[in-house]
Short mmCIF file of C-alpha atoms and ligand atoms in Angstrom, two decimals:
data_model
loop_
_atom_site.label_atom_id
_atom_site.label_comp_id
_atom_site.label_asym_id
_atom_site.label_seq_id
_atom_site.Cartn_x
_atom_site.Cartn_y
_atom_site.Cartn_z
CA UNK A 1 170.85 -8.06 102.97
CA UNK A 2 167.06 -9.53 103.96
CA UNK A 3 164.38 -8.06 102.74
CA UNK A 4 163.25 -7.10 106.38
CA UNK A 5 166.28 -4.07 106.20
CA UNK A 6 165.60 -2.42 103.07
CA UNK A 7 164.22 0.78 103.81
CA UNK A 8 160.62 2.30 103.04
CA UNK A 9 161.28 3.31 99.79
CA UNK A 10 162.66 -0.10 98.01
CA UNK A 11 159.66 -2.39 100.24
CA UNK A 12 157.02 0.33 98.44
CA UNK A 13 158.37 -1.57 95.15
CA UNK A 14 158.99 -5.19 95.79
CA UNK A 15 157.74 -6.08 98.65
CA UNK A 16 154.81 -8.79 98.50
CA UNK A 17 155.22 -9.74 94.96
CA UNK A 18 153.77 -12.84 94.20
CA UNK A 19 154.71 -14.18 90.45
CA UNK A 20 152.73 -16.43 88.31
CA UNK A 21 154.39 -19.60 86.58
CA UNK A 22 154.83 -16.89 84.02
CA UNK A 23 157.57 -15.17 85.72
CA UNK A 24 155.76 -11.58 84.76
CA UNK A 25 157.86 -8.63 86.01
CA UNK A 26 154.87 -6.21 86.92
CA UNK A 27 152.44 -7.80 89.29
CA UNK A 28 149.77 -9.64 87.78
CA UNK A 29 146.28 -8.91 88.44
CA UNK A 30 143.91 -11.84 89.19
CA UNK A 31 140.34 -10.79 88.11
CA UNK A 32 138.62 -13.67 89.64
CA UNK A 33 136.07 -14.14 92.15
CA UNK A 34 136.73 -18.09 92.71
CA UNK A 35 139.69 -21.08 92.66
CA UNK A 36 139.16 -24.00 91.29
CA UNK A 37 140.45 -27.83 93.20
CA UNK A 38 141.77 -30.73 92.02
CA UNK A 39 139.60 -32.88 93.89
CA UNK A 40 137.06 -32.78 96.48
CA UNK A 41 139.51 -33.77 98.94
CA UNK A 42 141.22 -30.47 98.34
CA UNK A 43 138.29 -28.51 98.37
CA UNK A 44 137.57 -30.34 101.58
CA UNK A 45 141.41 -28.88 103.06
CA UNK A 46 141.12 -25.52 101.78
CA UNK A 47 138.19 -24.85 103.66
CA UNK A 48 140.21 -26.68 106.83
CA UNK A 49 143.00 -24.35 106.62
CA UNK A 50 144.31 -22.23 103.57
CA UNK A 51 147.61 -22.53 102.87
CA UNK A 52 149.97 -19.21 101.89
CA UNK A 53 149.55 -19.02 98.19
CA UNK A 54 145.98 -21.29 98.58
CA UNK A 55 143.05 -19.38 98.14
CA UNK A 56 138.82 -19.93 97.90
CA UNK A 57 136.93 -16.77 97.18
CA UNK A 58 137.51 -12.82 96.67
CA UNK A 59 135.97 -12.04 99.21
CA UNK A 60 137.92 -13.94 101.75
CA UNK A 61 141.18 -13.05 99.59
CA UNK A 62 142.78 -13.08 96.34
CA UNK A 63 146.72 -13.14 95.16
CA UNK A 64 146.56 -9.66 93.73
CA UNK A 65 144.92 -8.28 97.11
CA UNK A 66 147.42 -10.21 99.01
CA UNK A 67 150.32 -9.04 97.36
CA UNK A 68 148.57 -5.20 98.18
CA UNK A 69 148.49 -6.26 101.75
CA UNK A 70 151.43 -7.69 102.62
CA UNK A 71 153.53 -4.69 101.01
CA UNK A 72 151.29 -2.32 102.60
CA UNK A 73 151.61 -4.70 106.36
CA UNK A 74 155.06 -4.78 105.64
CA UNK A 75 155.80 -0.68 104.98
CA UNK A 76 153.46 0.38 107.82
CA UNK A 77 155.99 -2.20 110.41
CA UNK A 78 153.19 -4.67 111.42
CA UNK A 79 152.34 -8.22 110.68
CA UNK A 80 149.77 -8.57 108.60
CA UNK A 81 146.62 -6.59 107.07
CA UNK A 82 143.39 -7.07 105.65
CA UNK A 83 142.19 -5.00 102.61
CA UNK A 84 138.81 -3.41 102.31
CA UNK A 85 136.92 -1.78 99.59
CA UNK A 86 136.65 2.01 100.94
CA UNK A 87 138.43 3.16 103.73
CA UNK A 88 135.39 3.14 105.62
CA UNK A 89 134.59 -0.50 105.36
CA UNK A 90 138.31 -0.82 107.26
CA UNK A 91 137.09 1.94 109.63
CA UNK A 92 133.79 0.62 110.65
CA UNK A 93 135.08 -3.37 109.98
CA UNK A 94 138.13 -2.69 112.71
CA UNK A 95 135.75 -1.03 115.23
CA UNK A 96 132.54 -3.97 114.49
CA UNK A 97 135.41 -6.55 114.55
CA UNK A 98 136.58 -5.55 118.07
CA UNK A 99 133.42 -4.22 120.00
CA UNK A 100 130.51 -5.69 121.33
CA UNK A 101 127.52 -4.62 123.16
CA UNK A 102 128.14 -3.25 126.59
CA UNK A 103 131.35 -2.27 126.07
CA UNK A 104 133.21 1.36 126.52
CA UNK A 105 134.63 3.68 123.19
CA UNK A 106 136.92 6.49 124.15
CA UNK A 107 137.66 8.73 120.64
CA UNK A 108 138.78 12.06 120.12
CA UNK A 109 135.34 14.73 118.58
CA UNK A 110 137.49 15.80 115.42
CA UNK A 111 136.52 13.11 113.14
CA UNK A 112 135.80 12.29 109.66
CA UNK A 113 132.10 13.02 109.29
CA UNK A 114 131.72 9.19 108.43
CA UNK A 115 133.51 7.84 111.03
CA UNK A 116 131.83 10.17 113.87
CA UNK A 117 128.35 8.92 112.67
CA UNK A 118 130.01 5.02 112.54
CA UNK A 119 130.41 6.25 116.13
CA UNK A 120 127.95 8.44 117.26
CA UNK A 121 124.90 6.72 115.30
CA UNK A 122 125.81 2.78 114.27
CA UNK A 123 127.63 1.69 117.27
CA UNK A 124 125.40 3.47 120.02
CA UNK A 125 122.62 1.92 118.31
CA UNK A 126 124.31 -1.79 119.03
CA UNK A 127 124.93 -0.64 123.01
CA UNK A 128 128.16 0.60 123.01
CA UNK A 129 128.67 3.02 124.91
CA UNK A 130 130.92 5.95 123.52
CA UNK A 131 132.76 8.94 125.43
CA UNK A 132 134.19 11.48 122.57
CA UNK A 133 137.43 14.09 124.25
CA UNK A 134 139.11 16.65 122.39
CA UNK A 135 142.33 15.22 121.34
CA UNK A 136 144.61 17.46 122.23
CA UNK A 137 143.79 17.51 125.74
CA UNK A 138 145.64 14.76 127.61
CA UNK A 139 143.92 15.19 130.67
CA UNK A 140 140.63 14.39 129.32
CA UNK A 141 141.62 11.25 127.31
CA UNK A 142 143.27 10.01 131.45
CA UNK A 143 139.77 11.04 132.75
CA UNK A 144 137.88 9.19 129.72
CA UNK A 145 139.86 5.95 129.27
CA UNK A 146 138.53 3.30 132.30
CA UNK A 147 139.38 -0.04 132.91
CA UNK A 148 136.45 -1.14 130.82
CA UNK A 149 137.46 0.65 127.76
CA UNK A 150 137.62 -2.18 125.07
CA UNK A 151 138.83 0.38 122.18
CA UNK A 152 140.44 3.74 122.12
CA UNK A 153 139.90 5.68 118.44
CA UNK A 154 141.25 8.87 116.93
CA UNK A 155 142.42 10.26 113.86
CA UNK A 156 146.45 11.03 114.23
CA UNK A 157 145.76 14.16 112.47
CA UNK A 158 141.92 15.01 112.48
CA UNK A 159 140.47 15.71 108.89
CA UNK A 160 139.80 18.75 108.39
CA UNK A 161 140.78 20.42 111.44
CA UNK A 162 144.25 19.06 111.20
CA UNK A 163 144.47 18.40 115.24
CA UNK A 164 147.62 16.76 116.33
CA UNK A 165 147.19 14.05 118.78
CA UNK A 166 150.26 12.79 121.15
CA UNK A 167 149.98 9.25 120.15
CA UNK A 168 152.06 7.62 122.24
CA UNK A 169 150.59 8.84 125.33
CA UNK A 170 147.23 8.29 123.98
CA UNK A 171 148.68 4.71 123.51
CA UNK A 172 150.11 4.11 127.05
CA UNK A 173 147.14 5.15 128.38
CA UNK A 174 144.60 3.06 126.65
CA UNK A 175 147.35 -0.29 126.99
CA UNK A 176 147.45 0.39 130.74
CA UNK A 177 143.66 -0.28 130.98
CA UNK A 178 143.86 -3.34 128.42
CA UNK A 179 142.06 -1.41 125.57
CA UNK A 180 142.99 -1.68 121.48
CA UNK A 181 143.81 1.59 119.77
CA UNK A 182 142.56 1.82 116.67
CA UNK A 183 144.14 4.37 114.85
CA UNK A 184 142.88 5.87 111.15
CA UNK A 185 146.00 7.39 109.52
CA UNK A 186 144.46 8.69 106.71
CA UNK A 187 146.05 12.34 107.02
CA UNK A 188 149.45 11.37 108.35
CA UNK A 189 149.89 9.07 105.40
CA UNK A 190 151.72 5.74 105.45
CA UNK A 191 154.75 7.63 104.30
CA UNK A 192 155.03 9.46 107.74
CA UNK A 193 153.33 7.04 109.76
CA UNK A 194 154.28 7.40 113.54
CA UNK A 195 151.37 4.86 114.34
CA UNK A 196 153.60 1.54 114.76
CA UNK A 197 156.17 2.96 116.84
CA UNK A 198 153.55 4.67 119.13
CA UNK A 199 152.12 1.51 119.67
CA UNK A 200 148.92 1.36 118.16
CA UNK A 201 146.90 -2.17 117.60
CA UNK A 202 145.49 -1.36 114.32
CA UNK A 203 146.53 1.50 111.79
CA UNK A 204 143.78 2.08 109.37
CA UNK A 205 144.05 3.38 106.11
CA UNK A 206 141.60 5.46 103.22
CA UNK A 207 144.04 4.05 101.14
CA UNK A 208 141.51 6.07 98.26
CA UNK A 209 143.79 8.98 99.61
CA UNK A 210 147.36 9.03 99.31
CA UNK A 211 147.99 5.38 98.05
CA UNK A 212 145.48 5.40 94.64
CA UNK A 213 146.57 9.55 94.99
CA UNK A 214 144.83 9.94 91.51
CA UNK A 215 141.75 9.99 92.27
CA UNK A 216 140.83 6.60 90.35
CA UNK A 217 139.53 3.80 92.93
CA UNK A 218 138.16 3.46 96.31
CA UNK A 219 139.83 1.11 99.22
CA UNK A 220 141.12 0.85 102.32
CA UNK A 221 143.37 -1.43 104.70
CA UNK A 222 143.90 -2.73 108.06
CA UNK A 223 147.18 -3.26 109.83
CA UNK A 224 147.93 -5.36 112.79
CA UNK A 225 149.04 -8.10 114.59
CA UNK A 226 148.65 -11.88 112.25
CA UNK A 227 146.77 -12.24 115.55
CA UNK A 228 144.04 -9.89 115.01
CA UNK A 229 144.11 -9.51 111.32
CA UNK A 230 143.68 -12.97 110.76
CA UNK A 231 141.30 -13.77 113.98
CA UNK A 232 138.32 -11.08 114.65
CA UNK A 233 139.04 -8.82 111.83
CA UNK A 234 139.38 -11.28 108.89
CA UNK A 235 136.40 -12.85 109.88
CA UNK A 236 134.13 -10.05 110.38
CA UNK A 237 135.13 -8.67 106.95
CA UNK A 238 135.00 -11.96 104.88
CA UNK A 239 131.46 -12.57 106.11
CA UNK A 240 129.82 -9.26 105.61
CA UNK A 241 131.43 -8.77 102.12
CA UNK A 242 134.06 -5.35 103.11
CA UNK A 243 136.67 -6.96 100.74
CA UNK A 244 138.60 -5.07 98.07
CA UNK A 245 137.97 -6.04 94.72
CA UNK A 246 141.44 -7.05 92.75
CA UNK A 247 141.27 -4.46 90.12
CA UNK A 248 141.68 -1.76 93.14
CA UNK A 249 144.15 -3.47 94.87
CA UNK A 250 145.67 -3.75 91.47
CA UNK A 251 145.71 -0.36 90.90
CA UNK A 252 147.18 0.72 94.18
CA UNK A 253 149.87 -1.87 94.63
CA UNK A 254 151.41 -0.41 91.92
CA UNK A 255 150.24 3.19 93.18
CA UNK A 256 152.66 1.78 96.08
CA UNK A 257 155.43 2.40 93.91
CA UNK A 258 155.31 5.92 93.44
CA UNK A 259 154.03 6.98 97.05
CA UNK A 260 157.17 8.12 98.81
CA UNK A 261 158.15 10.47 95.97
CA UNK A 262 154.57 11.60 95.57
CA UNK A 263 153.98 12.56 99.19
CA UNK A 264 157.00 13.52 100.07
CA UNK A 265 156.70 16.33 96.70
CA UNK A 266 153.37 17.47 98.05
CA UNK A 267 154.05 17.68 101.57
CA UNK A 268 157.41 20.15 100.86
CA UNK A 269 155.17 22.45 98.49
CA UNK A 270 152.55 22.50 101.64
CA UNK A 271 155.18 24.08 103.62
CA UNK A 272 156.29 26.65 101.07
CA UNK A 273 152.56 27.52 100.09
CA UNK A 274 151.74 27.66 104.11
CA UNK A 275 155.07 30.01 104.20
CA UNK A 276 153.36 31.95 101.06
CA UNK A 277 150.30 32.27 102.33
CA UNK A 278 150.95 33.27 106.30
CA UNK A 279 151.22 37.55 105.31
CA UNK A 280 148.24 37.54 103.14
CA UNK A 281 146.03 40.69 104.61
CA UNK A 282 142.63 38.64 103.46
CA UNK A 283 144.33 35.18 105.79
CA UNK A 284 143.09 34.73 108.97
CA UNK A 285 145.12 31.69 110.15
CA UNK A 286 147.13 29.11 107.46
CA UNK A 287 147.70 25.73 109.30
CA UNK A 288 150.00 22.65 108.24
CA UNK A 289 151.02 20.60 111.31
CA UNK A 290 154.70 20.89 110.91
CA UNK A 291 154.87 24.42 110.04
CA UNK A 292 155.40 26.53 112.57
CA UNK A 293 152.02 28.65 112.63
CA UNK A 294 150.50 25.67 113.13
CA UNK A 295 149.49 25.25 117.45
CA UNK A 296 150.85 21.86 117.91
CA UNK A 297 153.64 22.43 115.80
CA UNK A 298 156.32 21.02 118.30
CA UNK A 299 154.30 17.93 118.67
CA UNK A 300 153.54 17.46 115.38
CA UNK A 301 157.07 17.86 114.35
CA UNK A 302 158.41 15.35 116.94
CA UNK A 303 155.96 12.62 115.88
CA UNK A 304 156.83 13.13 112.36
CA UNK A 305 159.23 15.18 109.50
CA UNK A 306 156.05 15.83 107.67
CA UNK A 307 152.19 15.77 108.24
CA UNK A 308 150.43 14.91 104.98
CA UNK A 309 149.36 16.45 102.21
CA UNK A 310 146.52 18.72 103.32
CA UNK A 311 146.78 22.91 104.49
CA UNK A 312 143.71 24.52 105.93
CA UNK A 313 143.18 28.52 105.01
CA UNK A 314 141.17 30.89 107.17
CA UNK A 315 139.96 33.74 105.47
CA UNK A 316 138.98 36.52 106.36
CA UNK A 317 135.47 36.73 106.23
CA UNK A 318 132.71 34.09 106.28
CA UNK A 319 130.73 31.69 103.81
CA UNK A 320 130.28 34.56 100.96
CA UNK A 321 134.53 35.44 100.91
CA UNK A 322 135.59 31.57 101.05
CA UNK A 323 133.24 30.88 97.66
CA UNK A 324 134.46 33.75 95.98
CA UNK A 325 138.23 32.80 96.59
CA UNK A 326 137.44 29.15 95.80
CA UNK A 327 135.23 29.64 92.79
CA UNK A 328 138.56 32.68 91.34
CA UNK A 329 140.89 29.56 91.46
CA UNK A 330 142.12 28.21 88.37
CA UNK A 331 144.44 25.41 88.80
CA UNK A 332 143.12 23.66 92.02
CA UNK A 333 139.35 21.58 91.54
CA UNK A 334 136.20 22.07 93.26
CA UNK A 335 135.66 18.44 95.26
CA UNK A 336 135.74 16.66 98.43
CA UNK A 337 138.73 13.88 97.93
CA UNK A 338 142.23 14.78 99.06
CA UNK A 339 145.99 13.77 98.08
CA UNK A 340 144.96 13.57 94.62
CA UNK A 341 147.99 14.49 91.96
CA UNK A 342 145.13 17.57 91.12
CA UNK A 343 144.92 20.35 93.51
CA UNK A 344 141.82 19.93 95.39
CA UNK A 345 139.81 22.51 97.79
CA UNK A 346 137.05 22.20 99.81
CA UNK A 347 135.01 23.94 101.60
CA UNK A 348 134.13 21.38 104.61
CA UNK A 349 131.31 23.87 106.18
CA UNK A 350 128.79 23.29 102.94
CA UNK A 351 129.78 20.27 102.33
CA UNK A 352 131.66 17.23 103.78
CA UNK A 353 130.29 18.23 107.47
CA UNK A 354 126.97 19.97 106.32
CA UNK A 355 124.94 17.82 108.33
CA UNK A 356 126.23 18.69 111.42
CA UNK A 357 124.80 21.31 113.33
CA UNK A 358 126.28 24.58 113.77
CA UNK A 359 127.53 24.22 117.21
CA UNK A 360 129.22 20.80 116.62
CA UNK A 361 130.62 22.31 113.63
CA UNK A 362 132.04 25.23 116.22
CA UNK A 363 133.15 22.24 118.90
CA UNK A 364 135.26 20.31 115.83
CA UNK A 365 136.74 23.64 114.03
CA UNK A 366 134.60 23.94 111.23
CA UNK A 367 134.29 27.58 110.68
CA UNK A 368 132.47 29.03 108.18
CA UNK A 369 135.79 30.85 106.78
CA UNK A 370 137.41 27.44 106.91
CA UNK A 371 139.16 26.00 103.13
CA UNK A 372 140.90 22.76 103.09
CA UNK A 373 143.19 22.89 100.56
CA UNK A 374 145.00 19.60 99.22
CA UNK A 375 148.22 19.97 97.24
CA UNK A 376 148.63 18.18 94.15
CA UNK A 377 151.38 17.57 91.85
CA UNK A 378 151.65 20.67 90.33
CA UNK A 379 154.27 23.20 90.08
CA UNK A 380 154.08 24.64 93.56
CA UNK A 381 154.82 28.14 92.18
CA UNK A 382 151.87 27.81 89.64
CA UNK A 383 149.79 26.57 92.88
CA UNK A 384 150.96 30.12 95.18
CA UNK A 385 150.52 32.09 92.37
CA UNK A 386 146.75 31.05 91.65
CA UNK A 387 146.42 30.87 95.55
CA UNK A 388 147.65 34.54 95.63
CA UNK A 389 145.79 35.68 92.77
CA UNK A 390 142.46 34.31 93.86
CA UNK A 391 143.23 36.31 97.52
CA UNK A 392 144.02 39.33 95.88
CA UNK A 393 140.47 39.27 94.74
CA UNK A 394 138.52 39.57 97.84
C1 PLP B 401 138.37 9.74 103.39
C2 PLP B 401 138.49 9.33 104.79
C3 PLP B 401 137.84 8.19 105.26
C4 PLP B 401 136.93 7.36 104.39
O1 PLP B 401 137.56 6.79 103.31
P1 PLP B 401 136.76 6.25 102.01
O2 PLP B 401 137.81 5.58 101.23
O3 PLP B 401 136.17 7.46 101.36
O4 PLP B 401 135.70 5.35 102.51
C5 PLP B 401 138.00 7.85 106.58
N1 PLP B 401 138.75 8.58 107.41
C6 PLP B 401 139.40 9.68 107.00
C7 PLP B 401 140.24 10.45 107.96
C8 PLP B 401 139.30 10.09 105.67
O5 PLP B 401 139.92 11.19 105.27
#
């Protein structure tokens, strides 16, 4: 049996592994910035053309990095892929790498406050010009996407509003008028990634989310075509220094091989806590994409068995009620990551998107009574009963 048919769950362990003349069974981590050459002739090649296990500087790429991306490449059904030290260094490195001045963005509102200002602010400063639609309308991505459009971005499930977008349409559409769809896939989670399969050009990664999923180290990845990885977006990256450092990749390639069984725990106790939840007299609205309260539910649920990690609760109320039930939990933390092993809540309004102004808050779905809560590794009944306990309070 080759390597290319083993399924998800046996590529999240061996895949990519590169051993040392040491034969070591866990992968090795290189801590080192530079390579040294036998001669000056070889120095002279390497910086001709780098062989497969040949390498010149951390920055441009390192065996322990390497291994990270070609498992990671190799699970999400592309090519190739280029890591990056946050997941917004792959976010804003795939969008620099592909655009240039004069050109036409189409990407859905609900965003990532980070990547709507890489958007809004960074790339409309360099003369991009940028049309943002609301996801889940089809019609107004066929009105927004032109024949000029050089790059089409969204988030497959929008953080924290948890929009569903149809992403193969999205993708038809933007390949009909030539444009690259750049895809960050941070929610869905490389464990239900759709993004291949739809078609999109790159599938980006805050691989400080699920893959790390304790909370320890920051990164992010590319995934593409060798074309692209290894053409505009290597070389944008190398040069202005978005490279993952090898302890991180470290860390995460072996984070690799626990994600399925992670994820897949965390997304079943999101549908039995959004089940728990739904009746509560103080809930407004619980959403999880592929539970059935959830608005795009159908969609969601034909794109994917599960939709990450991550539940929103409406309560009812405002600012004052949302504190009290966040600061009356006892198991889940007060922060602003997600998919960590801990219980996490946030409350998005005050914090992640507090710079916005109130009616772009409105236009992206952050109400004031909005939590996001992200479910850990905990016992899910422990997790209800706090949840329920802290609602009973209000
Ligand atoms: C967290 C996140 C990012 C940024 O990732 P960092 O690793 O914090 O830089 C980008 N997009 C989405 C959707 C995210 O959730």
């Amino acid at each position: 049996m080759s390597r290319d048919n083993w399924n998800k769950r046996t590529k999240l362990i061996h895949q990519g592994i590169r051993r040392s003349q040491y034969g070591e069974v866990s992968e090795a981590l290189f801590l080192t910035q530079g390579f040294v050459y036998g001669s000056s002739d070889e120095a002279e090649q390497r910086f001709i053309e780098s062989g497969h296990d040949e390498f010149i500087y951390a920055r441009y790429g390192n065996p322990t990095t390497r291994m990270f991306e070609d498992r990671m490449a190799d699970i999400e059904g592309y090519e190739d892929a280029f890591a990056c030290a946050s997941g917004m260094a792959a976010v804003n490195g795939a969008l620099m790498s592909l655009l240039k001045a004069g050109d036409h963005l189409v990407s859905s509102r609900a965003l990532f406050g980070s990547c709507l200002y890489v958007i809004e602010d960074i790339l409309q400063r360099f003369g991009v010009e940028i049309t943002l639609v609301d996801g889940r309308d089809l019609s107004a991505w066929k009105e927004a996407i032109r024949p000029d459009t050089a790059v089409v971005f969204l988030e497959s499930i929008s953080n924290p509003s948890l929009e569903v977008i149809d992403l193969k349409a999205v993708c038809d559409l933007a390949h009909a008028n030539d444009a690259y769809v750049v895809c960050d896939n941070a929610m869905a989670t490389p464990i239900f990634s759709y993004a291949k399969e739809c078609g999109v050009d790159l599938s980006v990664y805050s691989t400080t989310k699920h893959v790390d999923g304790q909370g320890r180290c920051l990164g992010g990845i590319i995934c593409g075509s060798k074309e692209l990885i290894r053409g505009p977006i290597e070389t944008y990256i190398k040069h202005t220094g978005g490279a993952m450092s090898p302890f991180h990749a470290w860390v995460q390639l072996k984070s690799l091989e626990t994600l399925d069984l992670r994820v897949r725990q965390q997304a079943n106790s999101c549908m039995k806590i959004a089940d728990a939840l739904i009746e509560h007299p103080n809930v407004e609205a619980v959403k999880y994409p592929t539970h059935h309260a959830h608005p795009q539910c159908e969609l969601a649920r034909k794109q994917s068995e599960f939709a990450g990690t991550v539940l929103t609760v409406q309560i009812k109320g405002g600012k004052a009620e949302c504190f009290k039930f966040i600061d009356a939990l006892e198991i889940f933390t007060i922060s602003n990551n997600f998919a960590d092993a801990k219980s996490i809540v946030t409350h998005p309004a005050t914090t992640t998107h507090a710079r916005l102004a109130d009616d772009q808050k409105a236009e992206l779905g952050i109400a004031p009574n909005l939590v996001r809560v992200s479910i850990g590794l905990e016992d899910e009944r422990d997790l209800i009963a706090d949840l329920i306990s802290s609602l009973d309070q209000l």
